[in-house]
mmCIF file of C-alpha atoms and ligand atoms in Angstrom:
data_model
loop_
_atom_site.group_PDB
_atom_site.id
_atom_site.type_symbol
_atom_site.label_atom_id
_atom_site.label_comp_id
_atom_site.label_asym_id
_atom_site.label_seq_id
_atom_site.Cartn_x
_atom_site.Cartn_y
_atom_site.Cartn_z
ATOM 1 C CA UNK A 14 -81.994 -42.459 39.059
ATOM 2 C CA UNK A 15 -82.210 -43.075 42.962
ATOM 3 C CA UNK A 16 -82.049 -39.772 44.542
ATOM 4 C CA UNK A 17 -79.839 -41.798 47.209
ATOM 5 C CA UNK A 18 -77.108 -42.862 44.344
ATOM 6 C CA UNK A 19 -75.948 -39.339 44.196
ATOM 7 C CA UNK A 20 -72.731 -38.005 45.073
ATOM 8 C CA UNK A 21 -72.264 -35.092 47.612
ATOM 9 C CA UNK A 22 -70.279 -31.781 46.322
ATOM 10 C CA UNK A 23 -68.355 -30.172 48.707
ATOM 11 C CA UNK A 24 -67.680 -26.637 47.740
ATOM 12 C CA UNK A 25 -64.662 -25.753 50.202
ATOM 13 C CA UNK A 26 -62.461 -22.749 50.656
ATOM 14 C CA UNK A 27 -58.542 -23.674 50.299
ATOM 15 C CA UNK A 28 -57.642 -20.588 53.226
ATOM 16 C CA UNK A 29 -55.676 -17.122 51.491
ATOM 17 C CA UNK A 30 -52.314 -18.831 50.110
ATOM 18 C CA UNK A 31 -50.338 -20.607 52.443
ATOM 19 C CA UNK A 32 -51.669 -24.269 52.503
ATOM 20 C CA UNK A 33 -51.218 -24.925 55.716
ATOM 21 C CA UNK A 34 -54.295 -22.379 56.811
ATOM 22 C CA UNK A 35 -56.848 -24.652 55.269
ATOM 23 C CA UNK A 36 -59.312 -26.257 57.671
ATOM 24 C CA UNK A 37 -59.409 -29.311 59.167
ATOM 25 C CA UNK A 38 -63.113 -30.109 57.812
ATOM 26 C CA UNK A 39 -61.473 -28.708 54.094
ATOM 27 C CA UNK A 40 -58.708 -31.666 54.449
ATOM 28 C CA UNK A 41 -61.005 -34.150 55.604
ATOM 29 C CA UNK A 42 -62.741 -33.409 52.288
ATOM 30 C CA UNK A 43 -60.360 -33.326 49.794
ATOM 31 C CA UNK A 44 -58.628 -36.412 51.201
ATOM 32 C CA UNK A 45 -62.083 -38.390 50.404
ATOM 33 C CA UNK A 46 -62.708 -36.655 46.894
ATOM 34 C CA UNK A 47 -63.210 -38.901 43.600
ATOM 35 C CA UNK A 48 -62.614 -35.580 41.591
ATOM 36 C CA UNK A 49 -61.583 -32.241 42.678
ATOM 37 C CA UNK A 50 -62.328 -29.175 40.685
ATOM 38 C CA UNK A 51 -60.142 -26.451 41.646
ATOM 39 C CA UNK A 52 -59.381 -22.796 40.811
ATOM 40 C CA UNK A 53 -56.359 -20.913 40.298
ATOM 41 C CA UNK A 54 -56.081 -19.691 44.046
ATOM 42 C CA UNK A 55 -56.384 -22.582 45.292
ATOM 43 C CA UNK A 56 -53.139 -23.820 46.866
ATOM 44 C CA UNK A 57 -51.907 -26.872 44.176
ATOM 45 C CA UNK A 58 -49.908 -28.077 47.293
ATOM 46 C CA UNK A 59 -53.317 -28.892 48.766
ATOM 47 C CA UNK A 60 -53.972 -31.589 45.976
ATOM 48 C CA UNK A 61 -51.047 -33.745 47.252
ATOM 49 C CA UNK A 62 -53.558 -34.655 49.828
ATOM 50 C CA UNK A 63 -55.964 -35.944 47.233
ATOM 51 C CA UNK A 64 -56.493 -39.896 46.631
ATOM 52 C CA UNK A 65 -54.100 -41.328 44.213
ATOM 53 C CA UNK A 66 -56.902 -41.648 41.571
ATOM 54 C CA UNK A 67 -58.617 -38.944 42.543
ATOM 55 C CA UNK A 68 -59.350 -36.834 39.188
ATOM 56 C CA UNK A 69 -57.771 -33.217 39.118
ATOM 57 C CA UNK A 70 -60.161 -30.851 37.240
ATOM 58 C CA UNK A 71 -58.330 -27.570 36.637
ATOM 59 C CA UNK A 72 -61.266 -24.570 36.353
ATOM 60 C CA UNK A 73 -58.754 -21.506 36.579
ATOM 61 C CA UNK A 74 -59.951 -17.962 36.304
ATOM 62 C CA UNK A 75 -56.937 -15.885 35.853
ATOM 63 C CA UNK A 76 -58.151 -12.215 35.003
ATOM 64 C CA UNK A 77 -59.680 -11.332 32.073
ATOM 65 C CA UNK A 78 -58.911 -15.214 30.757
ATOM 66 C CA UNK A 79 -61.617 -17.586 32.009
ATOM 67 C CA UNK A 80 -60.148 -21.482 31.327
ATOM 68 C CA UNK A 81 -63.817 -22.627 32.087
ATOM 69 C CA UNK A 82 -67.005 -20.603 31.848
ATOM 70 C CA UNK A 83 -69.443 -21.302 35.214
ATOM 71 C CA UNK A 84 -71.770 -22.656 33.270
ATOM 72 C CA UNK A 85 -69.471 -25.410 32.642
ATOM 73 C CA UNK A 86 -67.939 -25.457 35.835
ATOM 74 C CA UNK A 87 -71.406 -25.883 37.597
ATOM 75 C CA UNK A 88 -72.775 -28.594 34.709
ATOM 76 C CA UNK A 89 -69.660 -30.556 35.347
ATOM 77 C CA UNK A 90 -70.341 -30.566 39.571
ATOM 78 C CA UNK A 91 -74.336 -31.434 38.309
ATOM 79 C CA UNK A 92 -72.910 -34.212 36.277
ATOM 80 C CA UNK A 93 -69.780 -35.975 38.287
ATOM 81 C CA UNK A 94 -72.605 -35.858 41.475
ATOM 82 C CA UNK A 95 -75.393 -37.626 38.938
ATOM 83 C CA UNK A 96 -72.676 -40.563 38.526
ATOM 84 C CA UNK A 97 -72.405 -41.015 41.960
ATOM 85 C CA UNK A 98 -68.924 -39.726 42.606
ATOM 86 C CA UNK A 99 -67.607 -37.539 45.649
ATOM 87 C CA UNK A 100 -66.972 -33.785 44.265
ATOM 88 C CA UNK A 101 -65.180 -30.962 45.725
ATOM 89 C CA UNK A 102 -65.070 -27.494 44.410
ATOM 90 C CA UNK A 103 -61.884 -26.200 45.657
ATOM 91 C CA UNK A 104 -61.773 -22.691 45.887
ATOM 92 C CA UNK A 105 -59.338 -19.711 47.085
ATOM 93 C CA UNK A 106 -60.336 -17.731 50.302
ATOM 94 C CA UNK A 107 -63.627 -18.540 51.283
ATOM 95 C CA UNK A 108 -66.142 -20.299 48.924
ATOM 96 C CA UNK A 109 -68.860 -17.340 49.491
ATOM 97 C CA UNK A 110 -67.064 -14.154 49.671
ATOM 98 C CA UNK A 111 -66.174 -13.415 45.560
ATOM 99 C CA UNK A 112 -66.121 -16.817 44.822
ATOM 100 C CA UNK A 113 -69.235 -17.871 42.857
ATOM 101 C CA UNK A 114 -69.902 -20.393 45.752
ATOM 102 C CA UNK A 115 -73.316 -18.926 45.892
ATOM 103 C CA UNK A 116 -74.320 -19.726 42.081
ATOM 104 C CA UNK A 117 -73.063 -23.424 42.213
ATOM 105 C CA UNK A 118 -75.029 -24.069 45.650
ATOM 106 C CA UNK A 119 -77.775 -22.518 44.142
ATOM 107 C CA UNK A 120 -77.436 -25.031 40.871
ATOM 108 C CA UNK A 121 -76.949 -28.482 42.920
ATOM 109 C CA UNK A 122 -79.997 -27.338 45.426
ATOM 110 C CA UNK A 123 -81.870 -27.107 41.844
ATOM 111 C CA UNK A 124 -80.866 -29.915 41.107
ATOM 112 C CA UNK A 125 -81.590 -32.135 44.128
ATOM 113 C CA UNK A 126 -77.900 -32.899 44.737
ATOM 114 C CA UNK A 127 -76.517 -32.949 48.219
ATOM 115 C CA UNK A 128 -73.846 -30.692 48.990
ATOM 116 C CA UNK A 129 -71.973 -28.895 52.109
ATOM 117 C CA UNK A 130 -70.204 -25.613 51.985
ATOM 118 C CA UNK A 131 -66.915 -25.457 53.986
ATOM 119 C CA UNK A 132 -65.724 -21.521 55.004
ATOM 120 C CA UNK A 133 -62.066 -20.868 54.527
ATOM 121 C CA UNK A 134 -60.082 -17.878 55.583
ATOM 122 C CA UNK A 135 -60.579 -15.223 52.880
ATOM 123 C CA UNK A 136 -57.783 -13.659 51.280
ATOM 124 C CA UNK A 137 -58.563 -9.470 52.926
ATOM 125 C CA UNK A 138 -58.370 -11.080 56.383
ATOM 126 C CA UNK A 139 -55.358 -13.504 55.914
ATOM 127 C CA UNK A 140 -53.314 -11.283 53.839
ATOM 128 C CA UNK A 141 -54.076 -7.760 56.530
ATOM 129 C CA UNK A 142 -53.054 -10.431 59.111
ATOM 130 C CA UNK A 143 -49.972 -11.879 58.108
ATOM 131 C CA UNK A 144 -48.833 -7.958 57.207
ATOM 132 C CA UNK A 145 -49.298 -7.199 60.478
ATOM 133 C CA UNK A 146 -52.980 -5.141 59.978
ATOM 134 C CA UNK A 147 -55.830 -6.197 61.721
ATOM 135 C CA UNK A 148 -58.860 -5.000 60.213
ATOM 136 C CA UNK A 149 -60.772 -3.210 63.491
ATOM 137 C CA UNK A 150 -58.681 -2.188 66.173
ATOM 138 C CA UNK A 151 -60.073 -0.289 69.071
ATOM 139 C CA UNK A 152 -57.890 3.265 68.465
ATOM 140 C CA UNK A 153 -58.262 2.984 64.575
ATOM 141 C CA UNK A 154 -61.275 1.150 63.676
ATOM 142 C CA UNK A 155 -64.722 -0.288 64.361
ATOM 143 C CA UNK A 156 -65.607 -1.285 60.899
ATOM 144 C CA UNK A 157 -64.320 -3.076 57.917
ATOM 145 C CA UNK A 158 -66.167 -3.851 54.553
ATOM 146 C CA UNK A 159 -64.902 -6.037 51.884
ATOM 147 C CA UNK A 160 -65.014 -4.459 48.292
ATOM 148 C CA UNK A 161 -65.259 -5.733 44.785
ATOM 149 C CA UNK A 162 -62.585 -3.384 42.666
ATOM 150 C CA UNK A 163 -63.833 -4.428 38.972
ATOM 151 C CA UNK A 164 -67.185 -3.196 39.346
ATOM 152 C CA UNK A 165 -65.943 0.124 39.610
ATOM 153 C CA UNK A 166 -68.104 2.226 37.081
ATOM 154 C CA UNK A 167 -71.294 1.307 34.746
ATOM 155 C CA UNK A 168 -72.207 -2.218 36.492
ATOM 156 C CA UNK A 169 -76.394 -3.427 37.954
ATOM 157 C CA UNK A 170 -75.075 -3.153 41.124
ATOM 158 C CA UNK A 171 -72.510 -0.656 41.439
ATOM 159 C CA UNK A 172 -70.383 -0.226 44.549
ATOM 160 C CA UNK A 173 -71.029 2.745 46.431
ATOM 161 C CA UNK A 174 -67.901 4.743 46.657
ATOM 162 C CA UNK A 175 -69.586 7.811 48.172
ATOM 163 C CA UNK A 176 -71.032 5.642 51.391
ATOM 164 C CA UNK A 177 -67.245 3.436 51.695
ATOM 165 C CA UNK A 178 -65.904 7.053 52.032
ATOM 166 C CA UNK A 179 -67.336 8.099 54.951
ATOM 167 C CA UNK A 180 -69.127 4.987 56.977
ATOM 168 C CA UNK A 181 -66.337 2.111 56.833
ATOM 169 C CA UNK A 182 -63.248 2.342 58.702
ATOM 170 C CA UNK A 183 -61.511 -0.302 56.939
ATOM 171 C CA UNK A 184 -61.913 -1.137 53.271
ATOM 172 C CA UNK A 185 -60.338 -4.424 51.715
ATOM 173 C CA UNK A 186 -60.773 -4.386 48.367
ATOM 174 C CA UNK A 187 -60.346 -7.390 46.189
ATOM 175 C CA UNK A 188 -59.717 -7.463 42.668
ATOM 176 C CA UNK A 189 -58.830 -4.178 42.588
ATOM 177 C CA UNK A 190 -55.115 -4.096 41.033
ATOM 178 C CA UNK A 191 -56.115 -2.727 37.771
ATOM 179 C CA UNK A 192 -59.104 -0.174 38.704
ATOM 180 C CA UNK A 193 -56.659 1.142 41.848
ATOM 181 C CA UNK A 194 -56.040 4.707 39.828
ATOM 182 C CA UNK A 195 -60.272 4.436 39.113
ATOM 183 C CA UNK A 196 -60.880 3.558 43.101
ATOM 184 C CA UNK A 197 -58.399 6.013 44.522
ATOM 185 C CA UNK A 198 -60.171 8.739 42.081
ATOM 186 C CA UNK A 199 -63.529 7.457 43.801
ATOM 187 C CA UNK A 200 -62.581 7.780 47.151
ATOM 188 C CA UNK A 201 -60.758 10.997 47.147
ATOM 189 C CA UNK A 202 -63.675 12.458 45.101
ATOM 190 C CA UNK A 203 -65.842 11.460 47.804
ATOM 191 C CA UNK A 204 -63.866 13.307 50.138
ATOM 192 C CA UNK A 205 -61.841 10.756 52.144
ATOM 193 C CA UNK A 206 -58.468 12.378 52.993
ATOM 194 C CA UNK A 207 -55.207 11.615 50.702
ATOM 195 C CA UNK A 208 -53.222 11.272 53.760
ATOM 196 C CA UNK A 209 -55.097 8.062 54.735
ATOM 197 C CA UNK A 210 -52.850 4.798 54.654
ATOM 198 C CA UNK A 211 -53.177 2.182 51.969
ATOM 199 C CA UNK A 212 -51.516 -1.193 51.867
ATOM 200 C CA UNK A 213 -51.524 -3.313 48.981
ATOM 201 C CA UNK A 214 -50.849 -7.068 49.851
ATOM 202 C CA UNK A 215 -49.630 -9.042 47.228
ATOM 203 C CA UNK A 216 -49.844 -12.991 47.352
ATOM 204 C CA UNK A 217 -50.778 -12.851 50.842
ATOM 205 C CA UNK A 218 -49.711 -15.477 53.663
ATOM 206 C CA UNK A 219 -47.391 -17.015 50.982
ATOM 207 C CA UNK A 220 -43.383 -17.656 50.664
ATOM 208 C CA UNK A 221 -43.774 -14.794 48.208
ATOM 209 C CA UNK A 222 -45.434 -12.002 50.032
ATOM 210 C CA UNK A 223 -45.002 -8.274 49.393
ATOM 211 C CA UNK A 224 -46.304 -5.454 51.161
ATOM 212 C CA UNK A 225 -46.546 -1.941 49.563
ATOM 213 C CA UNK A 226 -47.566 0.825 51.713
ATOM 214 C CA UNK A 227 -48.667 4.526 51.108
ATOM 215 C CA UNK A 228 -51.556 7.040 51.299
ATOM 216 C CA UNK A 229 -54.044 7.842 48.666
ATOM 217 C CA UNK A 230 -52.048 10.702 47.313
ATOM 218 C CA UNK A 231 -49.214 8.179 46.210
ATOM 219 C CA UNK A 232 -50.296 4.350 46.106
ATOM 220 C CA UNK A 233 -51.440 3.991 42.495
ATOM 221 C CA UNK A 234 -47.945 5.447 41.398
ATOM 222 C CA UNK A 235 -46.307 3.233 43.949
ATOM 223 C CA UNK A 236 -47.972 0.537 42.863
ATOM 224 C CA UNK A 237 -47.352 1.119 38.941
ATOM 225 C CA UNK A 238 -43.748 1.597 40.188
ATOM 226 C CA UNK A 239 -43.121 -1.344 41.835
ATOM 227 C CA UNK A 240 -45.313 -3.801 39.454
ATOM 228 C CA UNK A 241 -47.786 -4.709 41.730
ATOM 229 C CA UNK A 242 -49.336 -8.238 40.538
ATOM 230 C CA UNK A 243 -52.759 -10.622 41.253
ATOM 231 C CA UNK A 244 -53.620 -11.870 43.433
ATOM 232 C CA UNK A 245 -53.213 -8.555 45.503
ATOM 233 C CA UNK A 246 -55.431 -6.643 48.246
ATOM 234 C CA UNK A 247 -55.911 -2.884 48.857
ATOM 235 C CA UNK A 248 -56.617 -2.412 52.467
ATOM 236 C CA UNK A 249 -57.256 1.130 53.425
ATOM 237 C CA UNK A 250 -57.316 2.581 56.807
ATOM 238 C CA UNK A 251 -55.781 3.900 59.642
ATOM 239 C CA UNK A 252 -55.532 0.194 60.719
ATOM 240 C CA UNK A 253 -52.353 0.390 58.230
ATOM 241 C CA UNK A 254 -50.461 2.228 60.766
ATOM 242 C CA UNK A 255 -50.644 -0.526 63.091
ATOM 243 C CA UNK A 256 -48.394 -2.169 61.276
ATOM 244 C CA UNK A 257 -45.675 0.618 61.208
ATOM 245 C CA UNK A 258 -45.661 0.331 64.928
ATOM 246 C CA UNK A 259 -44.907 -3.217 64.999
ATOM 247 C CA UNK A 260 -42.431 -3.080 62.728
ATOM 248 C CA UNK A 261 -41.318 -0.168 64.968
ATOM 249 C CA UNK A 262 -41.935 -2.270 68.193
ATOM 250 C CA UNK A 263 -39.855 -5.162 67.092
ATOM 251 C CA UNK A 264 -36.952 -2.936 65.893
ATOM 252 C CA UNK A 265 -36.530 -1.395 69.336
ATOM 253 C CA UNK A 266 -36.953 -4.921 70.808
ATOM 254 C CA UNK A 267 -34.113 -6.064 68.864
ATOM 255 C CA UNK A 268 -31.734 -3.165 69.487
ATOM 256 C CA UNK A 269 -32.503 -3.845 73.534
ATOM 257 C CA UNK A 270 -31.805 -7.354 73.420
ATOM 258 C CA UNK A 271 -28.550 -7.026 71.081
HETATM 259 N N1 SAH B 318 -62.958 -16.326 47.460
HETATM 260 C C1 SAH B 318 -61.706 -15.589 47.538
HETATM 261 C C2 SAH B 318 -61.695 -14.333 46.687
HETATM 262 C C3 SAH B 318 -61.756 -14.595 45.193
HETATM 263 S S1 SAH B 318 -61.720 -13.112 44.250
HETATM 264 C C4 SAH B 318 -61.420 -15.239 48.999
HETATM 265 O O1 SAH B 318 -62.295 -15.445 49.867
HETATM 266 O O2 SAH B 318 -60.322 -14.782 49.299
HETATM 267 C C5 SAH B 318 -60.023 -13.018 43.806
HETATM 268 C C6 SAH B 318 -59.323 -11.895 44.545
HETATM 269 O O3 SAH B 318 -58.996 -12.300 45.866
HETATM 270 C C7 SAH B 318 -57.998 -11.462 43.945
HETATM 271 O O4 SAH B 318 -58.177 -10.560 42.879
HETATM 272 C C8 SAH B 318 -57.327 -10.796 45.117
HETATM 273 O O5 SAH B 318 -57.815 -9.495 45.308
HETATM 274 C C9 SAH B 318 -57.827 -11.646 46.283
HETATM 275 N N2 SAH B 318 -56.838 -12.655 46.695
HETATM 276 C C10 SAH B 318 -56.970 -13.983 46.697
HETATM 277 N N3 SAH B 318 -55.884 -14.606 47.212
HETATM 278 C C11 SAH B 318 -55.039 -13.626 47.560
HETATM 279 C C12 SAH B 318 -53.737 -13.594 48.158
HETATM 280 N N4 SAH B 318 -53.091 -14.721 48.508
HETATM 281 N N5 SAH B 318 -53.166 -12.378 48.369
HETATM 282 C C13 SAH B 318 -53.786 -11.251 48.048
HETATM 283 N N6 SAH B 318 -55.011 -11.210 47.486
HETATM 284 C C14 SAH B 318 -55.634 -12.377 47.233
#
């Protein structure tokens, strides 16, 4: 086949949640797409935006339940580009950060297929944001790392609990709802203090929101407690207590103006 007869695959990021923190160059795209495969984070208001006859793929990973295996997922972006057709991979966050983007690049550059990445907002900086945490702040922090949770124990590439502990400020830790008892263990093992603030950040930057916040002595029972669901984030940090003051802030704002 003519190298030139190819289709290009966009692999975008959809922004955290809320649709309306996509990018303009992620719009552009999807509003061009012949098909779009798209995951489970991934906004479904976005695909209003889509060509009438564009084809809808569904590839959703919910936890523990994967509705299409990557191999599949990257064979079907090998295979729609091969028949000439524009492709985007729609994808929660940002394509690169936990998001496989990296293995389906890799495929189509093996592949000879053209293709363009688009960033997004990922979910540990849009959720901390729209809960009122920034992630470095010059009185609290002047790091931030961002964490897989379900490689906590016996994995190639472990994370390193014992170095988080003591040389990152800020930790945002995604997919972490079920190990949170196994990470808290971690950290406190590794002697970070159990006073230290923890916010978990359910469905960030959408209509449905929640914010849960403790310490490290008390968040997993909190969190068991209150039925903490995916997608969530577990920030941890003194950065958390930046939020209590705003909440604080606005309060006494209120009470002056009323
Ligand atoms: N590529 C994505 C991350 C995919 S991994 C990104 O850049 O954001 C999936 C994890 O992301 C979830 O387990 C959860 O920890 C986090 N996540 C995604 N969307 C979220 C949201 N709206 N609120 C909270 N956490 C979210």
């Amino acid at each position: 086949m003519n190298h030139t007869a190819y289709g290009t695959v966009y692999i975008v990021g959809a922004g955290p949640g809320d649709p309306e923190l996509i990018t303009v160059k992620a719009m552009r795209r999807i509003q061009i797409a012949d098909v779009i495969l798209y995951d489970r984070l991934a906004s479904e208001e976005l695909l209003s935006y889509a060509k009438q006859d564009a084809e809808l793929v569904y590839c959703g990973k919910a936890p523990g339940a994967h509705a299409m295996p990557q191999q599949q997922i990257n064979a079907a972006l090998v295979s729609y580009a091969l028949q000439g057709k524009t492709v985007v991979r729609l994808k929660g966050g940002d394509p690169f950060v936990f998001g496989r983007g990296g293995e389906e690049a890799l495929e189509l550059a093996a592949c000879g297929i053209p293709y363009e990445i688009v960033p997004g907002i990922t979910s540990a900086i849009g959720a901390a944001a729209a809960a009122g945490i920034p992630v470095t702040h010059r009185e609290y922090a002047s790091s931030f790392a961002c964490v897989t949770g379900n490689r906590c124990h016996g994995d190639q590439s472990p994370v390193r609990w014992d170095l988080l502990a003591h040389s990152v400020d800020t930790l945002a830790i995604y997919m972490g709802v079920s190990q949170l008892g196994a990470i808290r263990e971690e950290l406190l093992k590794h002697g970070k203090p159990a006073s230290t603030p923890v916010a978990l950040i359910e469905r960030g930057t959408t209509a449905s929101q929640r914010t849960i916040i403790g310490t490290l002595a008390d968040i997993h029972k909190l969190a068991v407690s209150m039925h903490l669901s995916n997608p969530a984030l577990i920030i941890i940090g003194e950065v958390v207590r930046v939020r209590e003051r705003l909440l604080q802030a606005e309060q006494q704002a209120v009470a002056l103006i009323s």
